[in-house]
Each structure stands twice: as structure tokens, then as C-alpha cells.
CSV table of C-alpha atoms and ligand atoms in Angstrom, one decimal:
chain,number,residue,atom,x,y,z
B,1,MET,CA,118.2,76.3,118.1
B,2,SER,CA,119.7,75.4,121.5
B,3,THR,CA,122.9,76.9,123.0
B,4,SER,CA,124.8,73.7,122.6
B,5,SER,CA,124.1,73.3,118.9
B,6,ARG,CA,125.2,77.0,118.5
B,7,ALA,CA,128.4,76.4,120.4
B,8,ARG,CA,129.1,73.3,118.2
B,9,CYS,CA,128.8,75.4,115.2
B,10,LEU,CA,131.9,77.4,116.2
B,11,ASP,CA,133.8,74.6,114.7
B,12,CYS,CA,131.6,74.5,111.6
B,13,PRO,CA,132.4,75.4,108.0
B,14,PHE,CA,132.1,79.1,107.3
B,15,TRP,CA,128.6,78.8,105.6
B,16,HIS,CA,127.4,77.1,108.7
B,17,LYS,CA,128.5,79.9,110.8
B,18,LEU,CA,126.9,82.3,108.4
B,19,ALA,CA,123.6,80.6,108.6
B,20,ALA,CA,123.8,80.7,112.5
B,21,ILE,CA,124.6,84.3,112.4
B,22,LEU,CA,121.8,85.1,109.9
B,23,PHE,CA,119.5,83.1,112.1
B,24,LEU,CA,120.4,85.1,115.2
B,25,VAL,CA,120.1,88.4,113.3
B,26,ALA,CA,116.6,87.3,112.1
B,27,VAL,CA,115.6,86.6,115.7
B,28,LEU,CA,117.1,89.7,117.2
B,29,THR,CA,115.9,92.2,114.5
B,30,PRO,CA,112.4,93.6,115.2
B,31,ALA,CA,109.9,92.9,112.5
B,32,PRO,CA,109.6,95.9,110.3
B,33,ALA,CA,105.9,96.1,110.7
B,34,VAL,CA,106.4,97.2,114.4
B,35,SER,CA,106.1,100.9,114.7
B,36,ALA,CA,109.2,103.0,115.9
B,37,THR,CA,107.3,104.3,118.9
B,38,PRO,CA,105.0,101.4,120.1
B,39,ILE,CA,102.5,102.3,122.8
B,40,LYS,CA,103.1,100.1,125.8
B,41,GLY,CA,100.7,97.1,125.8
B,42,ARG,CA,99.6,97.5,122.3
B,43,ASN,CA,100.8,94.9,119.8
B,44,HIS,CA,101.2,96.4,116.4
B,45,VAL,CA,100.9,93.1,114.5
B,46,CYS,CA,97.3,93.2,115.6
B,47,PRO,CA,94.9,96.1,115.0
B,48,THR,CA,94.9,98.7,117.8
B,49,ALA,CA,91.6,100.0,116.5
B,50,PHE,CA,88.9,99.4,113.9
B,51,TRP,CA,87.6,101.9,111.4
B,52,ASN,CA,84.6,100.6,109.6
B,53,PHE,CA,82.7,101.8,106.5
B,54,GLY,CA,79.7,100.3,105.1
B,55,ASP,CA,76.0,99.6,104.9
B,56,SER,CA,73.4,98.1,107.1
B,57,LEU,CA,75.2,94.8,107.3
B,58,THR,CA,77.7,96.5,109.6
B,59,ASP,CA,75.8,99.6,110.8
B,60,THR,CA,76.0,99.8,114.7
B,61,GLY,CA,73.8,103.0,115.0
B,62,GLY,CA,75.1,105.2,112.1
B,63,THR,CA,71.6,105.3,110.6
B,64,LEU,CA,69.5,105.4,113.7
B,65,ASP,CA,71.5,107.9,115.5
B,66,VAL,CA,71.2,110.4,112.6
B,67,PHE,CA,67.9,109.9,110.9
B,68,ALA,CA,64.5,110.0,112.7
B,69,LEU,CA,62.8,107.5,110.4
B,70,SER,CA,61.2,105.0,112.8
B,71,LEU,CA,63.0,102.1,111.2
B,72,ASP,CA,62.2,98.5,112.1
B,73,PRO,CA,65.5,98.0,114.2
B,74,GLU,CA,64.0,100.3,116.7
B,75,ARG,CA,61.4,97.7,117.4
B,76,SER,CA,61.5,94.3,119.2
B,77,PRO,CA,62.5,91.6,118.3
B,78,TYR,CA,65.6,93.3,116.8
B,79,GLY,CA,68.7,93.0,119.1
B,80,GLU,CA,67.1,90.4,121.2
B,81,SER,CA,69.6,87.6,120.9
B,82,PHE,CA,72.5,89.5,122.4
B,83,PHE,CA,71.4,92.9,123.6
B,84,LYS,CA,68.0,91.9,125.0
B,85,ARG,CA,66.7,94.8,123.3
B,86,PRO,CA,66.7,96.8,120.0
B,87,ALA,CA,70.3,97.9,119.6
B,88,LYS,CA,70.3,100.0,116.4
B,89,ARG,CA,71.5,97.1,114.5
B,90,PHE,CA,69.6,95.5,111.4
B,91,CYS,CA,70.0,92.2,113.2
B,92,ASN,CA,68.7,90.0,116.0
B,93,GLY,CA,72.1,90.4,117.7
B,94,ARG,CA,75.7,91.0,116.7
B,95,VAL,CA,77.0,92.2,113.5
B,96,VAL,CA,80.5,91.5,112.1
B,97,PRO,CA,82.2,94.5,113.7
B,98,ASP,CA,80.7,93.5,117.1
B,99,TYR,CA,82.4,90.1,116.7
B,100,PHE,CA,85.7,91.6,115.8
B,101,SER,CA,85.6,93.7,118.9
B,102,LEU,CA,84.5,90.7,121.1
B,103,ALA,CA,87.4,88.6,119.6
B,104,PHE,CA,90.1,91.3,120.5
B,105,LYS,CA,88.4,92.0,123.9
B,106,TYR,CA,87.7,95.6,122.9
B,107,PRO,CA,84.7,97.7,123.6
B,108,LEU,CA,82.1,97.3,120.9
B,109,LEU,CA,82.9,99.6,118.1
B,110,GLN,CA,81.1,102.9,118.6
B,111,PRO,CA,79.1,104.7,115.9
B,112,TYR,CA,80.7,107.8,114.7
B,113,LEU,CA,77.8,109.9,116.2
B,114,GLN,CA,76.4,108.9,119.4
B,115,ALA,CA,74.6,110.8,122.0
B,116,GLY,CA,76.1,110.4,125.7
B,117,ALA,CA,78.9,108.0,126.4
B,118,PHE,CA,81.4,107.3,123.7
B,119,ASP,CA,84.7,105.7,123.3
B,120,TYR,CA,86.9,106.2,120.2
B,121,ASN,CA,90.1,104.5,121.7
B,122,TYR,CA,89.3,101.5,119.6
B,123,GLY,CA,88.1,103.3,116.5
B,124,ALA,CA,84.7,104.2,115.2
B,125,ASN,CA,82.0,102.8,112.8
B,126,PHE,CA,80.9,105.1,109.9
B,127,ALA,CA,78.6,102.4,108.4
B,128,SER,CA,75.1,103.5,107.6
B,129,GLY,CA,72.1,101.5,106.3
B,130,GLY,CA,71.3,101.5,102.5
B,131,THR,CA,74.6,103.2,101.5
B,132,THR,CA,76.6,102.5,98.4
B,133,ALA,CA,80.1,102.8,97.1
B,134,SER,CA,79.0,104.8,94.2
B,135,ASN,CA,77.3,108.3,94.8
B,136,ASP,CA,73.9,106.8,95.0
B,137,THR,CA,71.5,108.7,97.3
B,138,SER,CA,68.3,106.9,96.5
B,139,ARG,CA,68.1,105.3,100.0
B,140,ASN,CA,70.5,107.3,102.2
B,141,PRO,CA,72.0,110.7,101.4
B,142,ILE,CA,75.3,109.3,102.9
B,143,TYR,CA,77.6,107.2,100.5
B,144,LEU,CA,81.0,105.9,100.9
B,145,LEU,CA,83.0,109.0,100.2
B,146,ASN,CA,80.8,110.9,102.7
B,147,GLN,CA,81.7,108.3,105.3
B,148,VAL,CA,85.4,108.8,104.3
B,149,ALA,CA,85.0,112.5,104.6
B,150,GLN,CA,83.4,112.0,108.1
B,151,PHE,CA,86.5,110.0,109.0
B,152,VAL,CA,88.8,112.6,108.0
B,153,ARG,CA,86.9,115.4,109.8
B,154,PHE,CA,86.7,113.3,112.9
B,155,LYS,CA,90.4,112.6,112.7
B,156,GLN,CA,91.1,116.3,112.4
B,157,SER,CA,88.8,117.3,115.2
B,158,ALA,CA,90.0,114.6,117.6
B,159,THR,CA,93.6,115.5,117.0
B,160,SER,CA,92.9,119.2,117.4
B,161,GLN,CA,91.1,118.5,120.6
B,162,LYS,CA,93.8,116.4,122.0
B,163,ASN,CA,96.4,119.1,121.3
B,164,GLN,CA,94.4,122.1,122.3
B,165,PHE,CA,93.4,121.3,125.9
B,166,ALA,CA,95.7,120.0,128.5
B,167,CYS,CA,92.9,118.7,130.7
B,168,HIS,CA,90.2,117.8,128.4
B,169,ALA,CA,87.9,115.6,130.3
B,170,PHE,CA,87.1,113.3,127.4
B,171,LYS,CA,90.7,113.0,126.2
B,172,GLN,CA,90.9,109.5,127.5
B,173,PHE,CA,88.2,108.5,125.1
B,174,LEU,CA,89.8,109.9,121.9
B,175,PRO,CA,91.8,107.8,119.5
B,176,ARG,CA,95.3,107.0,120.6
B,177,ASN,CA,98.4,108.0,118.7
B,178,ASP,CA,98.6,104.6,117.1
B,179,SER,CA,94.8,104.1,116.4
B,180,TYR,CA,95.0,105.4,112.8
B,181,GLY,CA,98.4,104.0,111.6
B,182,GLU,CA,97.9,100.7,113.3
B,183,GLY,CA,94.2,100.3,113.0
B,184,LEU,CA,92.4,98.0,110.6
B,185,TYR,CA,90.2,99.8,108.1
B,186,THR,CA,87.3,97.4,107.2
B,187,PHE,CA,84.8,98.0,104.3
B,188,GLU,CA,81.5,96.2,103.7
B,189,ILE,CA,79.8,97.9,100.9
B,190,GLY,CA,78.5,97.3,97.3
B,191,GLY,CA,75.6,95.2,97.7
B,192,ASN,CA,73.3,98.2,97.6
B,193,ASP,CA,74.9,99.6,94.4
B,194,VAL,CA,73.4,96.6,92.7
B,195,LEU,CA,70.2,96.3,94.6
B,196,ASN,CA,69.2,100.0,94.6
B,197,ALA,CA,69.9,100.1,90.8
B,198,ILE,CA,67.6,97.2,90.0
B,199,LEU,CA,65.0,97.4,92.8
B,200,LEU,CA,64.6,101.2,93.2
B,201,LYS,CA,66.0,103.0,90.2
B,202,ASN,CA,64.7,100.7,87.4
B,203,GLN,CA,68.3,100.5,85.9
B,204,THR,CA,69.1,97.6,83.6
B,205,ALA,CA,71.8,95.0,84.4
B,206,ALA,CA,73.9,96.5,81.5
B,207,GLN,CA,73.7,100.0,83.2
B,208,VAL,CA,74.9,98.4,86.4
B,209,VAL,CA,77.9,96.9,84.7
B,210,THR,CA,78.8,99.9,82.6
B,211,GLN,CA,78.0,102.8,84.9
B,212,VAL,CA,77.2,101.9,88.5
B,213,ILE,CA,80.2,99.4,89.1
B,214,PRO,CA,82.8,101.6,87.5
B,215,ASP,CA,81.6,104.7,89.5
B,216,ALA,CA,81.8,102.5,92.7
B,217,MET,CA,85.3,101.4,91.8
B,218,MET,CA,86.5,104.9,91.3
B,219,ASN,CA,85.2,105.8,94.8
B,220,ILE,CA,87.1,102.7,96.3
B,221,LEU,CA,90.3,103.7,94.8
B,222,ALA,CA,89.7,107.4,96.0
B,223,THR,CA,88.8,106.0,99.4
B,224,ILE,CA,92.3,104.1,99.6
B,225,LYS,CA,94.0,107.2,98.5
B,226,ILE,CA,92.4,109.4,101.1
B,227,LEU,CA,92.9,106.9,103.9
B,228,THR,CA,96.5,106.1,103.1
B,229,SER,CA,97.3,109.9,103.0
B,230,ASN,CA,95.8,109.8,106.6
B,231,GLY,CA,98.2,107.1,107.7
B,232,ALA,CA,96.1,103.9,107.0
B,233,LYS,CA,98.1,100.8,106.4
B,234,LYS,CA,95.8,97.8,107.0
B,235,PHE,CA,92.7,97.4,104.9
B,236,LEU,CA,90.2,94.5,104.7
B,237,PHE,CA,87.5,94.8,102.0
B,238,PHE,CA,84.5,92.6,102.2
B,239,ASN,CA,83.0,92.0,98.7
B,240,THR,CA,79.3,91.6,98.1
B,241,PRO,CA,77.5,88.4,99.2
B,242,ASN,CA,75.3,86.7,96.6
B,243,ALA,CA,72.1,88.8,97.1
B,244,GLY,CA,70.3,86.7,94.3
B,245,CYS,CA,70.0,84.2,97.1
B,246,SER,CA,68.5,86.7,99.7
B,247,THR,CA,65.0,86.3,100.8
B,248,ILE,CA,64.0,89.8,99.5
B,249,ALA,CA,65.4,89.1,96.0
B,250,MET,CA,63.9,85.7,95.8
B,251,THR,CA,60.5,87.0,96.9
B,252,VAL,CA,60.1,90.4,95.1
B,253,LEU,CA,61.7,89.4,91.9
B,254,ALA,CA,60.1,86.0,91.5
B,255,SER,CA,57.4,87.2,89.3
B,256,ILE,CA,59.6,88.6,86.5
B,257,PRO,CA,58.7,86.6,83.3
B,258,GLY,CA,61.3,84.3,82.2
B,259,LEU,CA,63.5,84.7,85.3
B,260,GLN,CA,66.5,82.5,85.4
B,261,LYS,CA,67.1,80.7,88.7
B,262,ASP,CA,70.0,78.4,89.7
B,263,ASP,CA,69.5,75.0,91.3
B,264,MET,CA,69.3,76.5,94.7
B,265,GLY,CA,66.4,78.8,93.5
B,266,CYS,CA,68.6,81.9,93.5
B,267,ILE,CA,68.2,84.7,91.1
B,268,VAL,CA,70.8,84.2,88.6
B,269,PHE,CA,71.1,87.8,87.2
B,270,ILE,CA,71.5,89.4,90.6
B,271,ASN,CA,74.2,87.0,91.6
B,272,GLU,CA,76.0,87.7,88.3
B,273,LEU,CA,75.9,91.5,89.0
B,274,ASP,CA,77.3,90.9,92.4
B,275,GLN,CA,80.1,88.8,90.8
B,276,ALA,CA,80.6,91.6,88.3
B,277,TYR,CA,81.1,94.0,91.2
B,278,ASN,CA,83.4,91.5,93.0
B,279,LYS,CA,85.6,91.1,89.8
B,280,ALA,CA,85.9,94.8,89.4
B,281,LEU,CA,86.8,95.0,93.2
B,282,ASN,CA,89.6,92.4,92.6
B,283,ASP,CA,90.9,94.5,89.8
B,284,THR,CA,90.7,97.8,91.7
B,285,ILE,CA,92.4,96.3,94.8
B,286,ALA,CA,95.2,94.8,92.5
B,287,SER,CA,95.8,98.5,91.2
B,288,ALA,CA,95.7,99.8,94.7
B,289,ARG,CA,98.4,97.5,95.8
B,290,LEU,CA,100.7,98.7,93.1
B,291,LEU,CA,99.8,102.4,93.7
B,292,TYR,CA,100.3,102.1,97.6
B,293,PRO,CA,103.0,99.5,98.3
B,294,GLY,CA,103.8,98.6,101.8
B,295,ARG,CA,100.1,98.6,102.9
B,296,THR,CA,98.3,95.3,103.5
B,297,ILE,CA,95.1,95.4,101.5
B,298,SER,CA,93.0,92.2,101.9
B,299,ILE,CA,89.7,91.0,100.3
B,300,PHE,CA,87.4,88.8,102.2
B,301,ASN,CA,85.3,86.8,99.6
B,302,TYR,CA,81.9,87.2,101.3
B,303,TYR,CA,80.2,85.8,98.1
B,304,ALA,CA,82.2,82.5,98.5
B,305,ALA,CA,81.7,82.4,102.3
B,306,ASN,CA,77.9,82.9,101.9
B,307,LEU,CA,77.7,80.3,99.2
B,308,GLU,CA,79.6,77.8,101.4
B,309,ILE,CA,77.1,78.4,104.3
B,310,LEU,CA,74.2,78.0,101.8
B,311,THR,CA,75.7,74.8,100.2
B,312,ASN,CA,76.7,73.1,103.6
B,313,PRO,CA,74.4,74.7,106.2
B,314,SER,CA,74.4,72.0,108.6
B,315,LEU,CA,78.3,72.0,108.8
B,316,TYR,CA,77.8,75.5,110.5
B,317,GLY,CA,74.7,74.8,112.6
B,318,PHE,CA,72.1,76.1,110.2
B,319,ASN,CA,69.0,74.2,109.3
B,320,PRO,CA,69.2,73.2,105.6
B,321,ALA,CA,65.5,73.5,105.2
B,322,LEU,CA,65.5,77.1,106.4
B,323,THR,CA,68.5,78.8,104.6
B,324,LYS,CA,66.4,81.1,102.4
B,325,ARG,CA,63.5,81.8,104.8
B,326,ALA,CA,63.2,85.0,107.0
B,327,CYS,CA,63.3,84.3,110.7
B,328,CYS,CA,61.3,87.3,111.3
B,329,GLY,CA,58.7,88.6,108.9
B,330,ALA,CA,55.1,87.8,107.7
B,331,PRO,CA,53.4,85.5,105.1
B,332,GLY,CA,51.4,86.7,102.2
B,333,PHE,CA,54.0,87.1,99.6
B,334,GLY,CA,55.8,84.0,98.3
B,335,THR,CA,56.8,81.2,100.7
B,336,LEU,CA,59.8,82.6,102.6
B,337,ASN,CA,58.1,84.5,105.3
B,338,PHE,CA,59.0,87.9,103.8
B,339,ASN,CA,56.2,90.5,103.1
B,340,PRO,CA,57.5,93.8,102.0
B,341,LEU,CA,54.1,95.4,103.4
B,342,VAL,CA,54.6,93.7,107.0
B,343,THR,CA,58.2,93.6,107.8
B,344,CYS,CA,59.9,92.4,111.1
B,345,GLY,CA,58.9,94.2,114.2
B,346,ASN,CA,55.7,95.5,112.8
B,347,PRO,CA,52.1,94.3,113.9
B,348,GLY,CA,51.4,91.1,112.1
B,349,SER,CA,55.0,89.9,111.8
B,350,ASN,CA,56.2,86.7,113.5
B,351,LYS,CA,59.6,85.6,114.9
B,352,CYS,CA,61.0,82.0,114.5
B,353,ALA,CA,61.6,80.1,117.6
B,354,ASN,CA,65.2,79.4,117.0
B,355,PRO,CA,67.1,82.2,115.1
B,356,GLU,CA,70.4,80.2,115.5
B,357,GLU,CA,69.2,78.0,112.8
B,358,TYR,CA,68.5,80.7,110.3
B,359,VAL,CA,70.8,82.5,107.8
B,360,ASN,CA,68.4,85.3,107.2
B,361,TRP,CA,66.9,87.5,109.9
B,362,ASP,CA,64.4,89.8,108.4
B,363,GLY,CA,64.3,89.1,104.8
B,364,VAL,CA,67.0,91.6,103.9
B,365,HIS,CA,69.7,91.2,106.6
B,366,PHE,CA,71.6,88.2,108.2
B,367,THR,CA,71.3,86.6,111.6
B,368,ASP,CA,73.6,87.0,114.7
B,369,ALA,CA,74.6,83.2,113.9
B,370,PHE,CA,75.5,84.0,110.3
B,371,TYR,CA,77.7,87.0,111.2
B,372,ARG,CA,79.4,84.9,113.8
B,373,GLN,CA,80.6,82.4,111.2
B,374,ILE,CA,81.6,85.1,108.8
B,375,ALA,CA,83.7,86.9,111.5
B,376,LEU,CA,85.4,83.6,112.4
B,377,TRP,CA,86.3,83.1,108.8
B,378,ALA,CA,87.4,86.6,108.2
B,379,LEU,CA,89.5,86.8,111.4
B,380,SER,CA,91.3,83.6,110.4
B,381,GLY,CA,92.1,84.7,106.9
B,382,LYS,CA,89.7,82.1,105.4
B,383,PHE,CA,88.2,83.1,102.0
B,384,THR,CA,90.6,86.0,102.0
B,385,ASP,CA,92.8,87.2,99.2
B,386,ASN,CA,96.1,88.4,100.9
B,387,PRO,CA,95.1,87.0,104.1
B,388,VAL,CA,96.2,87.9,107.7
B,389,ASN,CA,95.4,85.2,110.3
B,390,TYR,CA,94.5,87.3,113.3
B,391,THR,CA,93.2,84.3,115.1
B,392,SER,CA,96.7,82.8,115.5
B,393,LEU,CA,98.8,86.1,115.3
B,394,CYS,CA,96.7,87.8,118.1
B,395,LYS,CA,95.6,84.6,119.9
B,396,LEU,CA,92.1,85.6,119.6
B,397,ASP,CA,89.5,84.3,122.1
B,398,PHE,CA,86.1,83.4,120.8
B,399,ARG,CA,84.4,82.5,124.1
B,400,ASN,CA,82.2,85.6,123.8
B,401,PHE,CA,81.0,84.4,120.4
B,402,ALA,CA,78.8,81.9,122.2
B,403,LYS,CA,75.1,81.8,121.5
B,404,SER,CA,74.6,82.2,125.3
B,405,SER,CA,76.7,85.3,125.6
B,406,THR,CA,74.8,88.5,126.4
B,407,TYR,CA,75.8,92.2,126.5
B,408,ASN,CA,75.7,92.1,130.3
B,409,SER,CA,77.6,88.9,130.7
B,410,VAL,CA,80.5,90.2,128.4
B,411,TYR,CA,80.6,93.8,129.6
B,412,PRO,CA,79.4,93.8,133.3
B,413,GLN,CA,78.5,97.2,134.7
B,414,SER,CA,80.6,98.8,132.0
B,415,CYS,CA,80.5,102.6,131.8
B,416,ARG,CA,82.8,102.8,128.8
B,417,VAL,CA,80.8,100.7,126.4
B,418,THR,CA,77.3,101.6,125.3
B,419,PHE,CA,75.0,100.6,122.5
B,420,THR,CA,72.1,102.9,122.6
R,1,NAG,C1,81.0,111.4,94.0
R,1,NAG,O1,80.9,112.4,95.0
R,1,NAG,C2,82.2,113.0,95.3
R,1,NAG,C3,82.0,114.0,96.5
R,1,NAG,O2,81.5,113.3,97.6
R,1,NAG,C4,82.8,113.8,94.1
R,1,NAG,O3,84.0,114.2,94.4
R,1,NAG,C5,82.8,112.8,92.9
R,1,NAG,O4,83.2,113.5,91.8
R,1,NAG,C6,81.5,112.2,92.7
R,1,NAG,N1,81.6,111.1,91.6
R,1,NAG,C7,80.7,111.1,90.6
R,1,NAG,C8,81.1,110.0,89.5
R,1,NAG,O5,79.9,111.9,90.3
R,2,NAG,C1,100.8,111.2,121.4
R,2,NAG,O1,100.9,112.3,120.7
R,2,NAG,C2,101.0,113.6,121.6
R,2,NAG,C3,100.9,114.7,120.6
R,2,NAG,O2,101.6,114.5,119.6
R,2,NAG,C4,102.3,113.5,122.3
R,2,NAG,O3,102.3,114.6,123.1
R,2,NAG,C5,102.3,112.2,123.2
R,2,NAG,O4,103.6,112.1,123.7
R,2,NAG,C6,102.2,111.0,122.3
R,2,NAG,N1,102.0,109.9,123.2
R,2,NAG,C7,102.7,108.7,123.0
R,2,NAG,C8,102.4,107.6,124.0
R,2,NAG,O5,103.4,108.5,122.0
R,3,NAG,C1,61.8,100.9,83.6
R,3,NAG,O1,62.7,100.8,82.4
R,3,NAG,C2,62.1,100.3,81.3
R,3,NAG,C3,63.1,100.3,80.2
R,3,NAG,O2,64.4,99.8,80.7
R,3,NAG,C4,60.8,101.0,80.9
R,3,NAG,O3,60.2,100.4,79.8
R,3,NAG,C5,59.9,101.0,82.1
R,3,NAG,O4,58.7,101.8,81.7
R,3,NAG,C6,60.5,101.6,83.3
R,3,NAG,N1,59.6,101.5,84.4
R,3,NAG,C7,59.5,102.5,85.3
R,3,NAG,C8,58.5,102.3,86.4
R,3,NAG,O5,60.0,103.6,85.2
R,4,NAG,C1,88.6,87.7,93.2
R,4,NAG,O1,89.9,87.1,93.5
R,4,NAG,C2,89.8,85.9,94.3
R,4,NAG,C3,91.3,85.6,94.8
R,4,NAG,O2,92.0,85.4,93.6
R,4,NAG,C4,89.2,84.8,93.6
R,4,NAG,O3,89.1,83.6,94.4
R,4,NAG,C5,87.7,85.2,93.2
R,4,NAG,O4,87.1,84.2,92.4
R,4,NAG,C6,87.8,86.4,92.4
R,4,NAG,N1,86.4,87.0,92.3
R,4,NAG,C7,85.9,87.2,91.0
R,4,NAG,C8,84.4,87.4,91.0
R,4,NAG,O5,86.6,87.1,89.9
R,5,NAG,C1,94.4,80.5,111.4
R,5,NAG,O1,95.0,80.2,112.6
R,5,NAG,C2,94.2,79.3,113.3
R,5,NAG,C3,94.8,79.1,114.6
R,5,NAG,O2,96.1,78.7,114.5
R,5,NAG,C4,94.0,78.0,112.4
R,5,NAG,O3,93.3,77.1,113.1
R,5,NAG,C5,93.4,78.4,111.1
R,5,NAG,O4,93.3,77.2,110.3
R,5,NAG,C6,94.2,79.4,110.5
R,5,NAG,N1,93.5,79.8,109.3
R,5,NAG,C7,93.7,79.5,108.0
R,5,NAG,C8,92.8,80.1,106.9
R,5,NAG,O5,94.7,79.0,107.7
């Protein structure tokens, strides 16, 4: 509204004046979401930090920094596409939390535990490969509630350190006052609840539905309770992608007699279990919104996003003939270049010439290119229930998402940011 139109309105009927006054009040009153004590330069509509919880799809070192297991991601060609070396990620390059950091021009999200340089100003990553939302320790002793307990202990320690020592040398690297309340809490977990039960624990589909999923949901609700009581206000849950279309499931389950496949060749009962998990997650989050009003709790529909990529691969730069095939793996088992006995990075394995065209990296995990598309959607609120469009609200810059970007080009000579 221009000054002249406001001036004209002095002669207007009362309700016109009232509308003009309400308009001005709306413009002049700060949005309630803005904290009473904002830290200079940090816009509270946008996350000031990220706190991530999850499994290998978002692990940035949580497994390899803790367990000396000689896992594949320690070997080339893991990490090659962005880091130019193995970078403790189950990927050829960046995973979704990396893209989130790049979009906000933050340092890469640090794993909770890391030797040497660290930087918790922008949050921390508690994700660890093989973990579950239920208390399943079949592949990793750490499950979701342990990650949450680690967060709580971390917050206590960091706060105590900040308060105790006037000239603590590492104070500058600890979370800032607004990192907890104005941070975005992201969760990517649940796929292993289903897969561990079926592939490792010989549980039936019925047991997954009646035991595993309800246990997982109790823990998700407990997670939200614990984190809200620690000041969390913004949550973004990623549901489970359709693992029935993953290279590993399509390879190792292919020989089950009478196995039902859909018209893409995906294993129907695995996808149905993922959808059962996702339906339960929808219901759990609906309850959480009632229990904890005033918080923003969103769900990114990873299942729908993955399905969109598999259905229209060429729209997003993927090769339609290769959507189910592992870029890095070995022949000998089925036709998708996944051999559980010769996995990516081991002698006898091969790597495709152009990982950019692939959805699947190593038979189990996705590629750098796939996670880029997922991050673009999640940040813009696409496929999201209760969406927040960070792309527009925070004027995000996706230049560092380019295929040609490398760690050194994005973070030249950085001492603050590490990945090993
Ligand atoms: C899962 O573990 C937590 C502790 O981490 C415990 O409080 C909870 O009762 C356990 N849940 C089940 C179903 O055993
Ligand atoms: C952050 O919190 C500490 C301890 O409560 C306080 O001394 C400091 O002034 C706060 N800083 C800002 C910028 O609010
Ligand atoms: C798996 O469970 C089925 C029953 O659901 C049982 O018949 C079979 O022996 C079990 N297999 C193993 C390896 O434990
Ligand atoms: C979960 O809720 C979203 C949003 O309403 C919906 O699009 C999706 O289909 C639901 N998922 C399941 C598995 O019911
Ligand atoms: C989010 O904002 C961007 C930039 O304005 C826009 O291109 C995009 O369509 C928006 N996302 C959704 C899901 O509306």
C-alpha cells in the first residue's frame, strides 16, 4: 500500500480505516515465531542448526567413528563423487544432511562423535547405520532412543562447558543459545525396522505389523516428548522409501516361491510393510501435533518421492534402464549388479562409469544424485505433510548442489569443517 492510498483513506468510511489500521498493525507486529532474544544475523524463520537422527541413509560418520568394523564405506570408490575419497558415508558423495548444510551455506553437519576438529555451531548428526526406531539391536547396538539420549547428554555437557569456563578454547564451536530452540530436528529412520525383521530376524510380515511398527511408534512419540522438553520446536520426519524396489530386496528375496511383484518388478510385501510403517507414522505424528501444540511437525513422504523418481526417472536426470541396478557392486547374483558376497569397494567389485545416472549406489543405499533430488524436494516442501518452504523463506542457494561441486571447491582451505 502506497503512502498516497493510505492518505486517501483518511476520508474513507470507518471500516476502510479499520482495514488500513489492521494492515499496518500486521506489517509492524513481529511474527510470533521470532524469538524474543534473536541472535544478530540469525533468521529464526530458518533453522539455525540441524539435529539429525537416523540410519545409514543420513549417517555422516556416526558408525565409522565409533565401530571398528572395516565397513565398505572406508574403501574407494565410496565418497568419490564429492569428497574425492571415502568420507564415512554410505554413498558415492553427499547424503541429504550434507545437501541441507550446503543449501544454507553452513559447514557440513558433524557427526556427534568425531576425533580432532569439530563444529557444533550448526548442530550435530546422531545417525548411525543399521539403526531402527524400535529397540532392535540386530545390526547396531544404537537405536533411535539411544540417539536421543546422546543428544540430551550432549546438550547437557555443552551447556555445562559453556557455563563453567570463562575462556574455554572450544566455546566458539559449541552450539549457540538458539541452536536448540530454533534448530530443525530431522529424522530418517524406519526402513531397517522392516528390513531387519524380514532379512535378519526371520520375523513374519504379521509380526512386523503387530509388534515392530507399534514399538517403533511408541519410540517416535517418546522422542518428540523428550526433544520438546529440551526446547525443540521444528521437526521434519522422513518416512520410509519403498525398499521393495531396492536392489538388495529385489536380488536376495527374488527366489521366495510365489513372491508377488508389481509391474516395476518391486517386491510387493516389502513395499506394503513400508506403507504400514508410513501410515502408522502419519497417525503418530497426528497425535503428537495434538499433544505438543505450537510446534511444527512435518513429514516428508520419502516413499512417494522415491516412487516419483522410479516412475519418471528421465525427468530428474536418471537413466530409465538403470533405476534398479547398483552402480557399484558385482555380478553373480541376479541381474542388478548386487552380490551380497562381493559388495562395493571389495576386490572383484566394479563401479559404473556415470553414477549421476543411477538411483542406487551399492545395492543398499542411494547415490549422491538421488539424495540431491530428495533434498531439493524436502527443502521446498514438496511431498511434505505440513510443509515449510525453506527454499523461498530462506532464499536458498543450490549452486553447491552441482555435480561438478567438490568438497574443496565449496569449502576452500577450511579449518572449521572436516569430514574425516
Ligand atoms: C526401548 O528402550 C528404552 C530405553 O532406551 C526403554 O525405555 C523402552 O522401554 C524400550 N522399549 C521396549 C518396547 O522395550
Ligand atoms: C547465551 O547464554 C549465555 C548463558 O546463559 C549468556 O551468558 C549469553 O549472554 C547468551 N548470549 C546471547 C547472545 O543471548
Ligand atoms: C523362520 O520362521 C519360520 C516360521 O515363520 C520357520 O518355519 C523357519 O524354520 C525359520 N527359519 C529360521 C532360519 O529360523
Ligand atoms: C500419510 O499422509 C500423507 C498426507 O496426508 C498422505 O499423502 C500419505 O498417503 C499418507 N501415507 C499413508 C501410507 O497412508
Ligand atoms: C517453494 O518455493 C520455491 C521458490 O519460490 C518454488 O519454486 C516452489 O515451487 C515452492 N515449493 C512448493 C512445494 O510449492
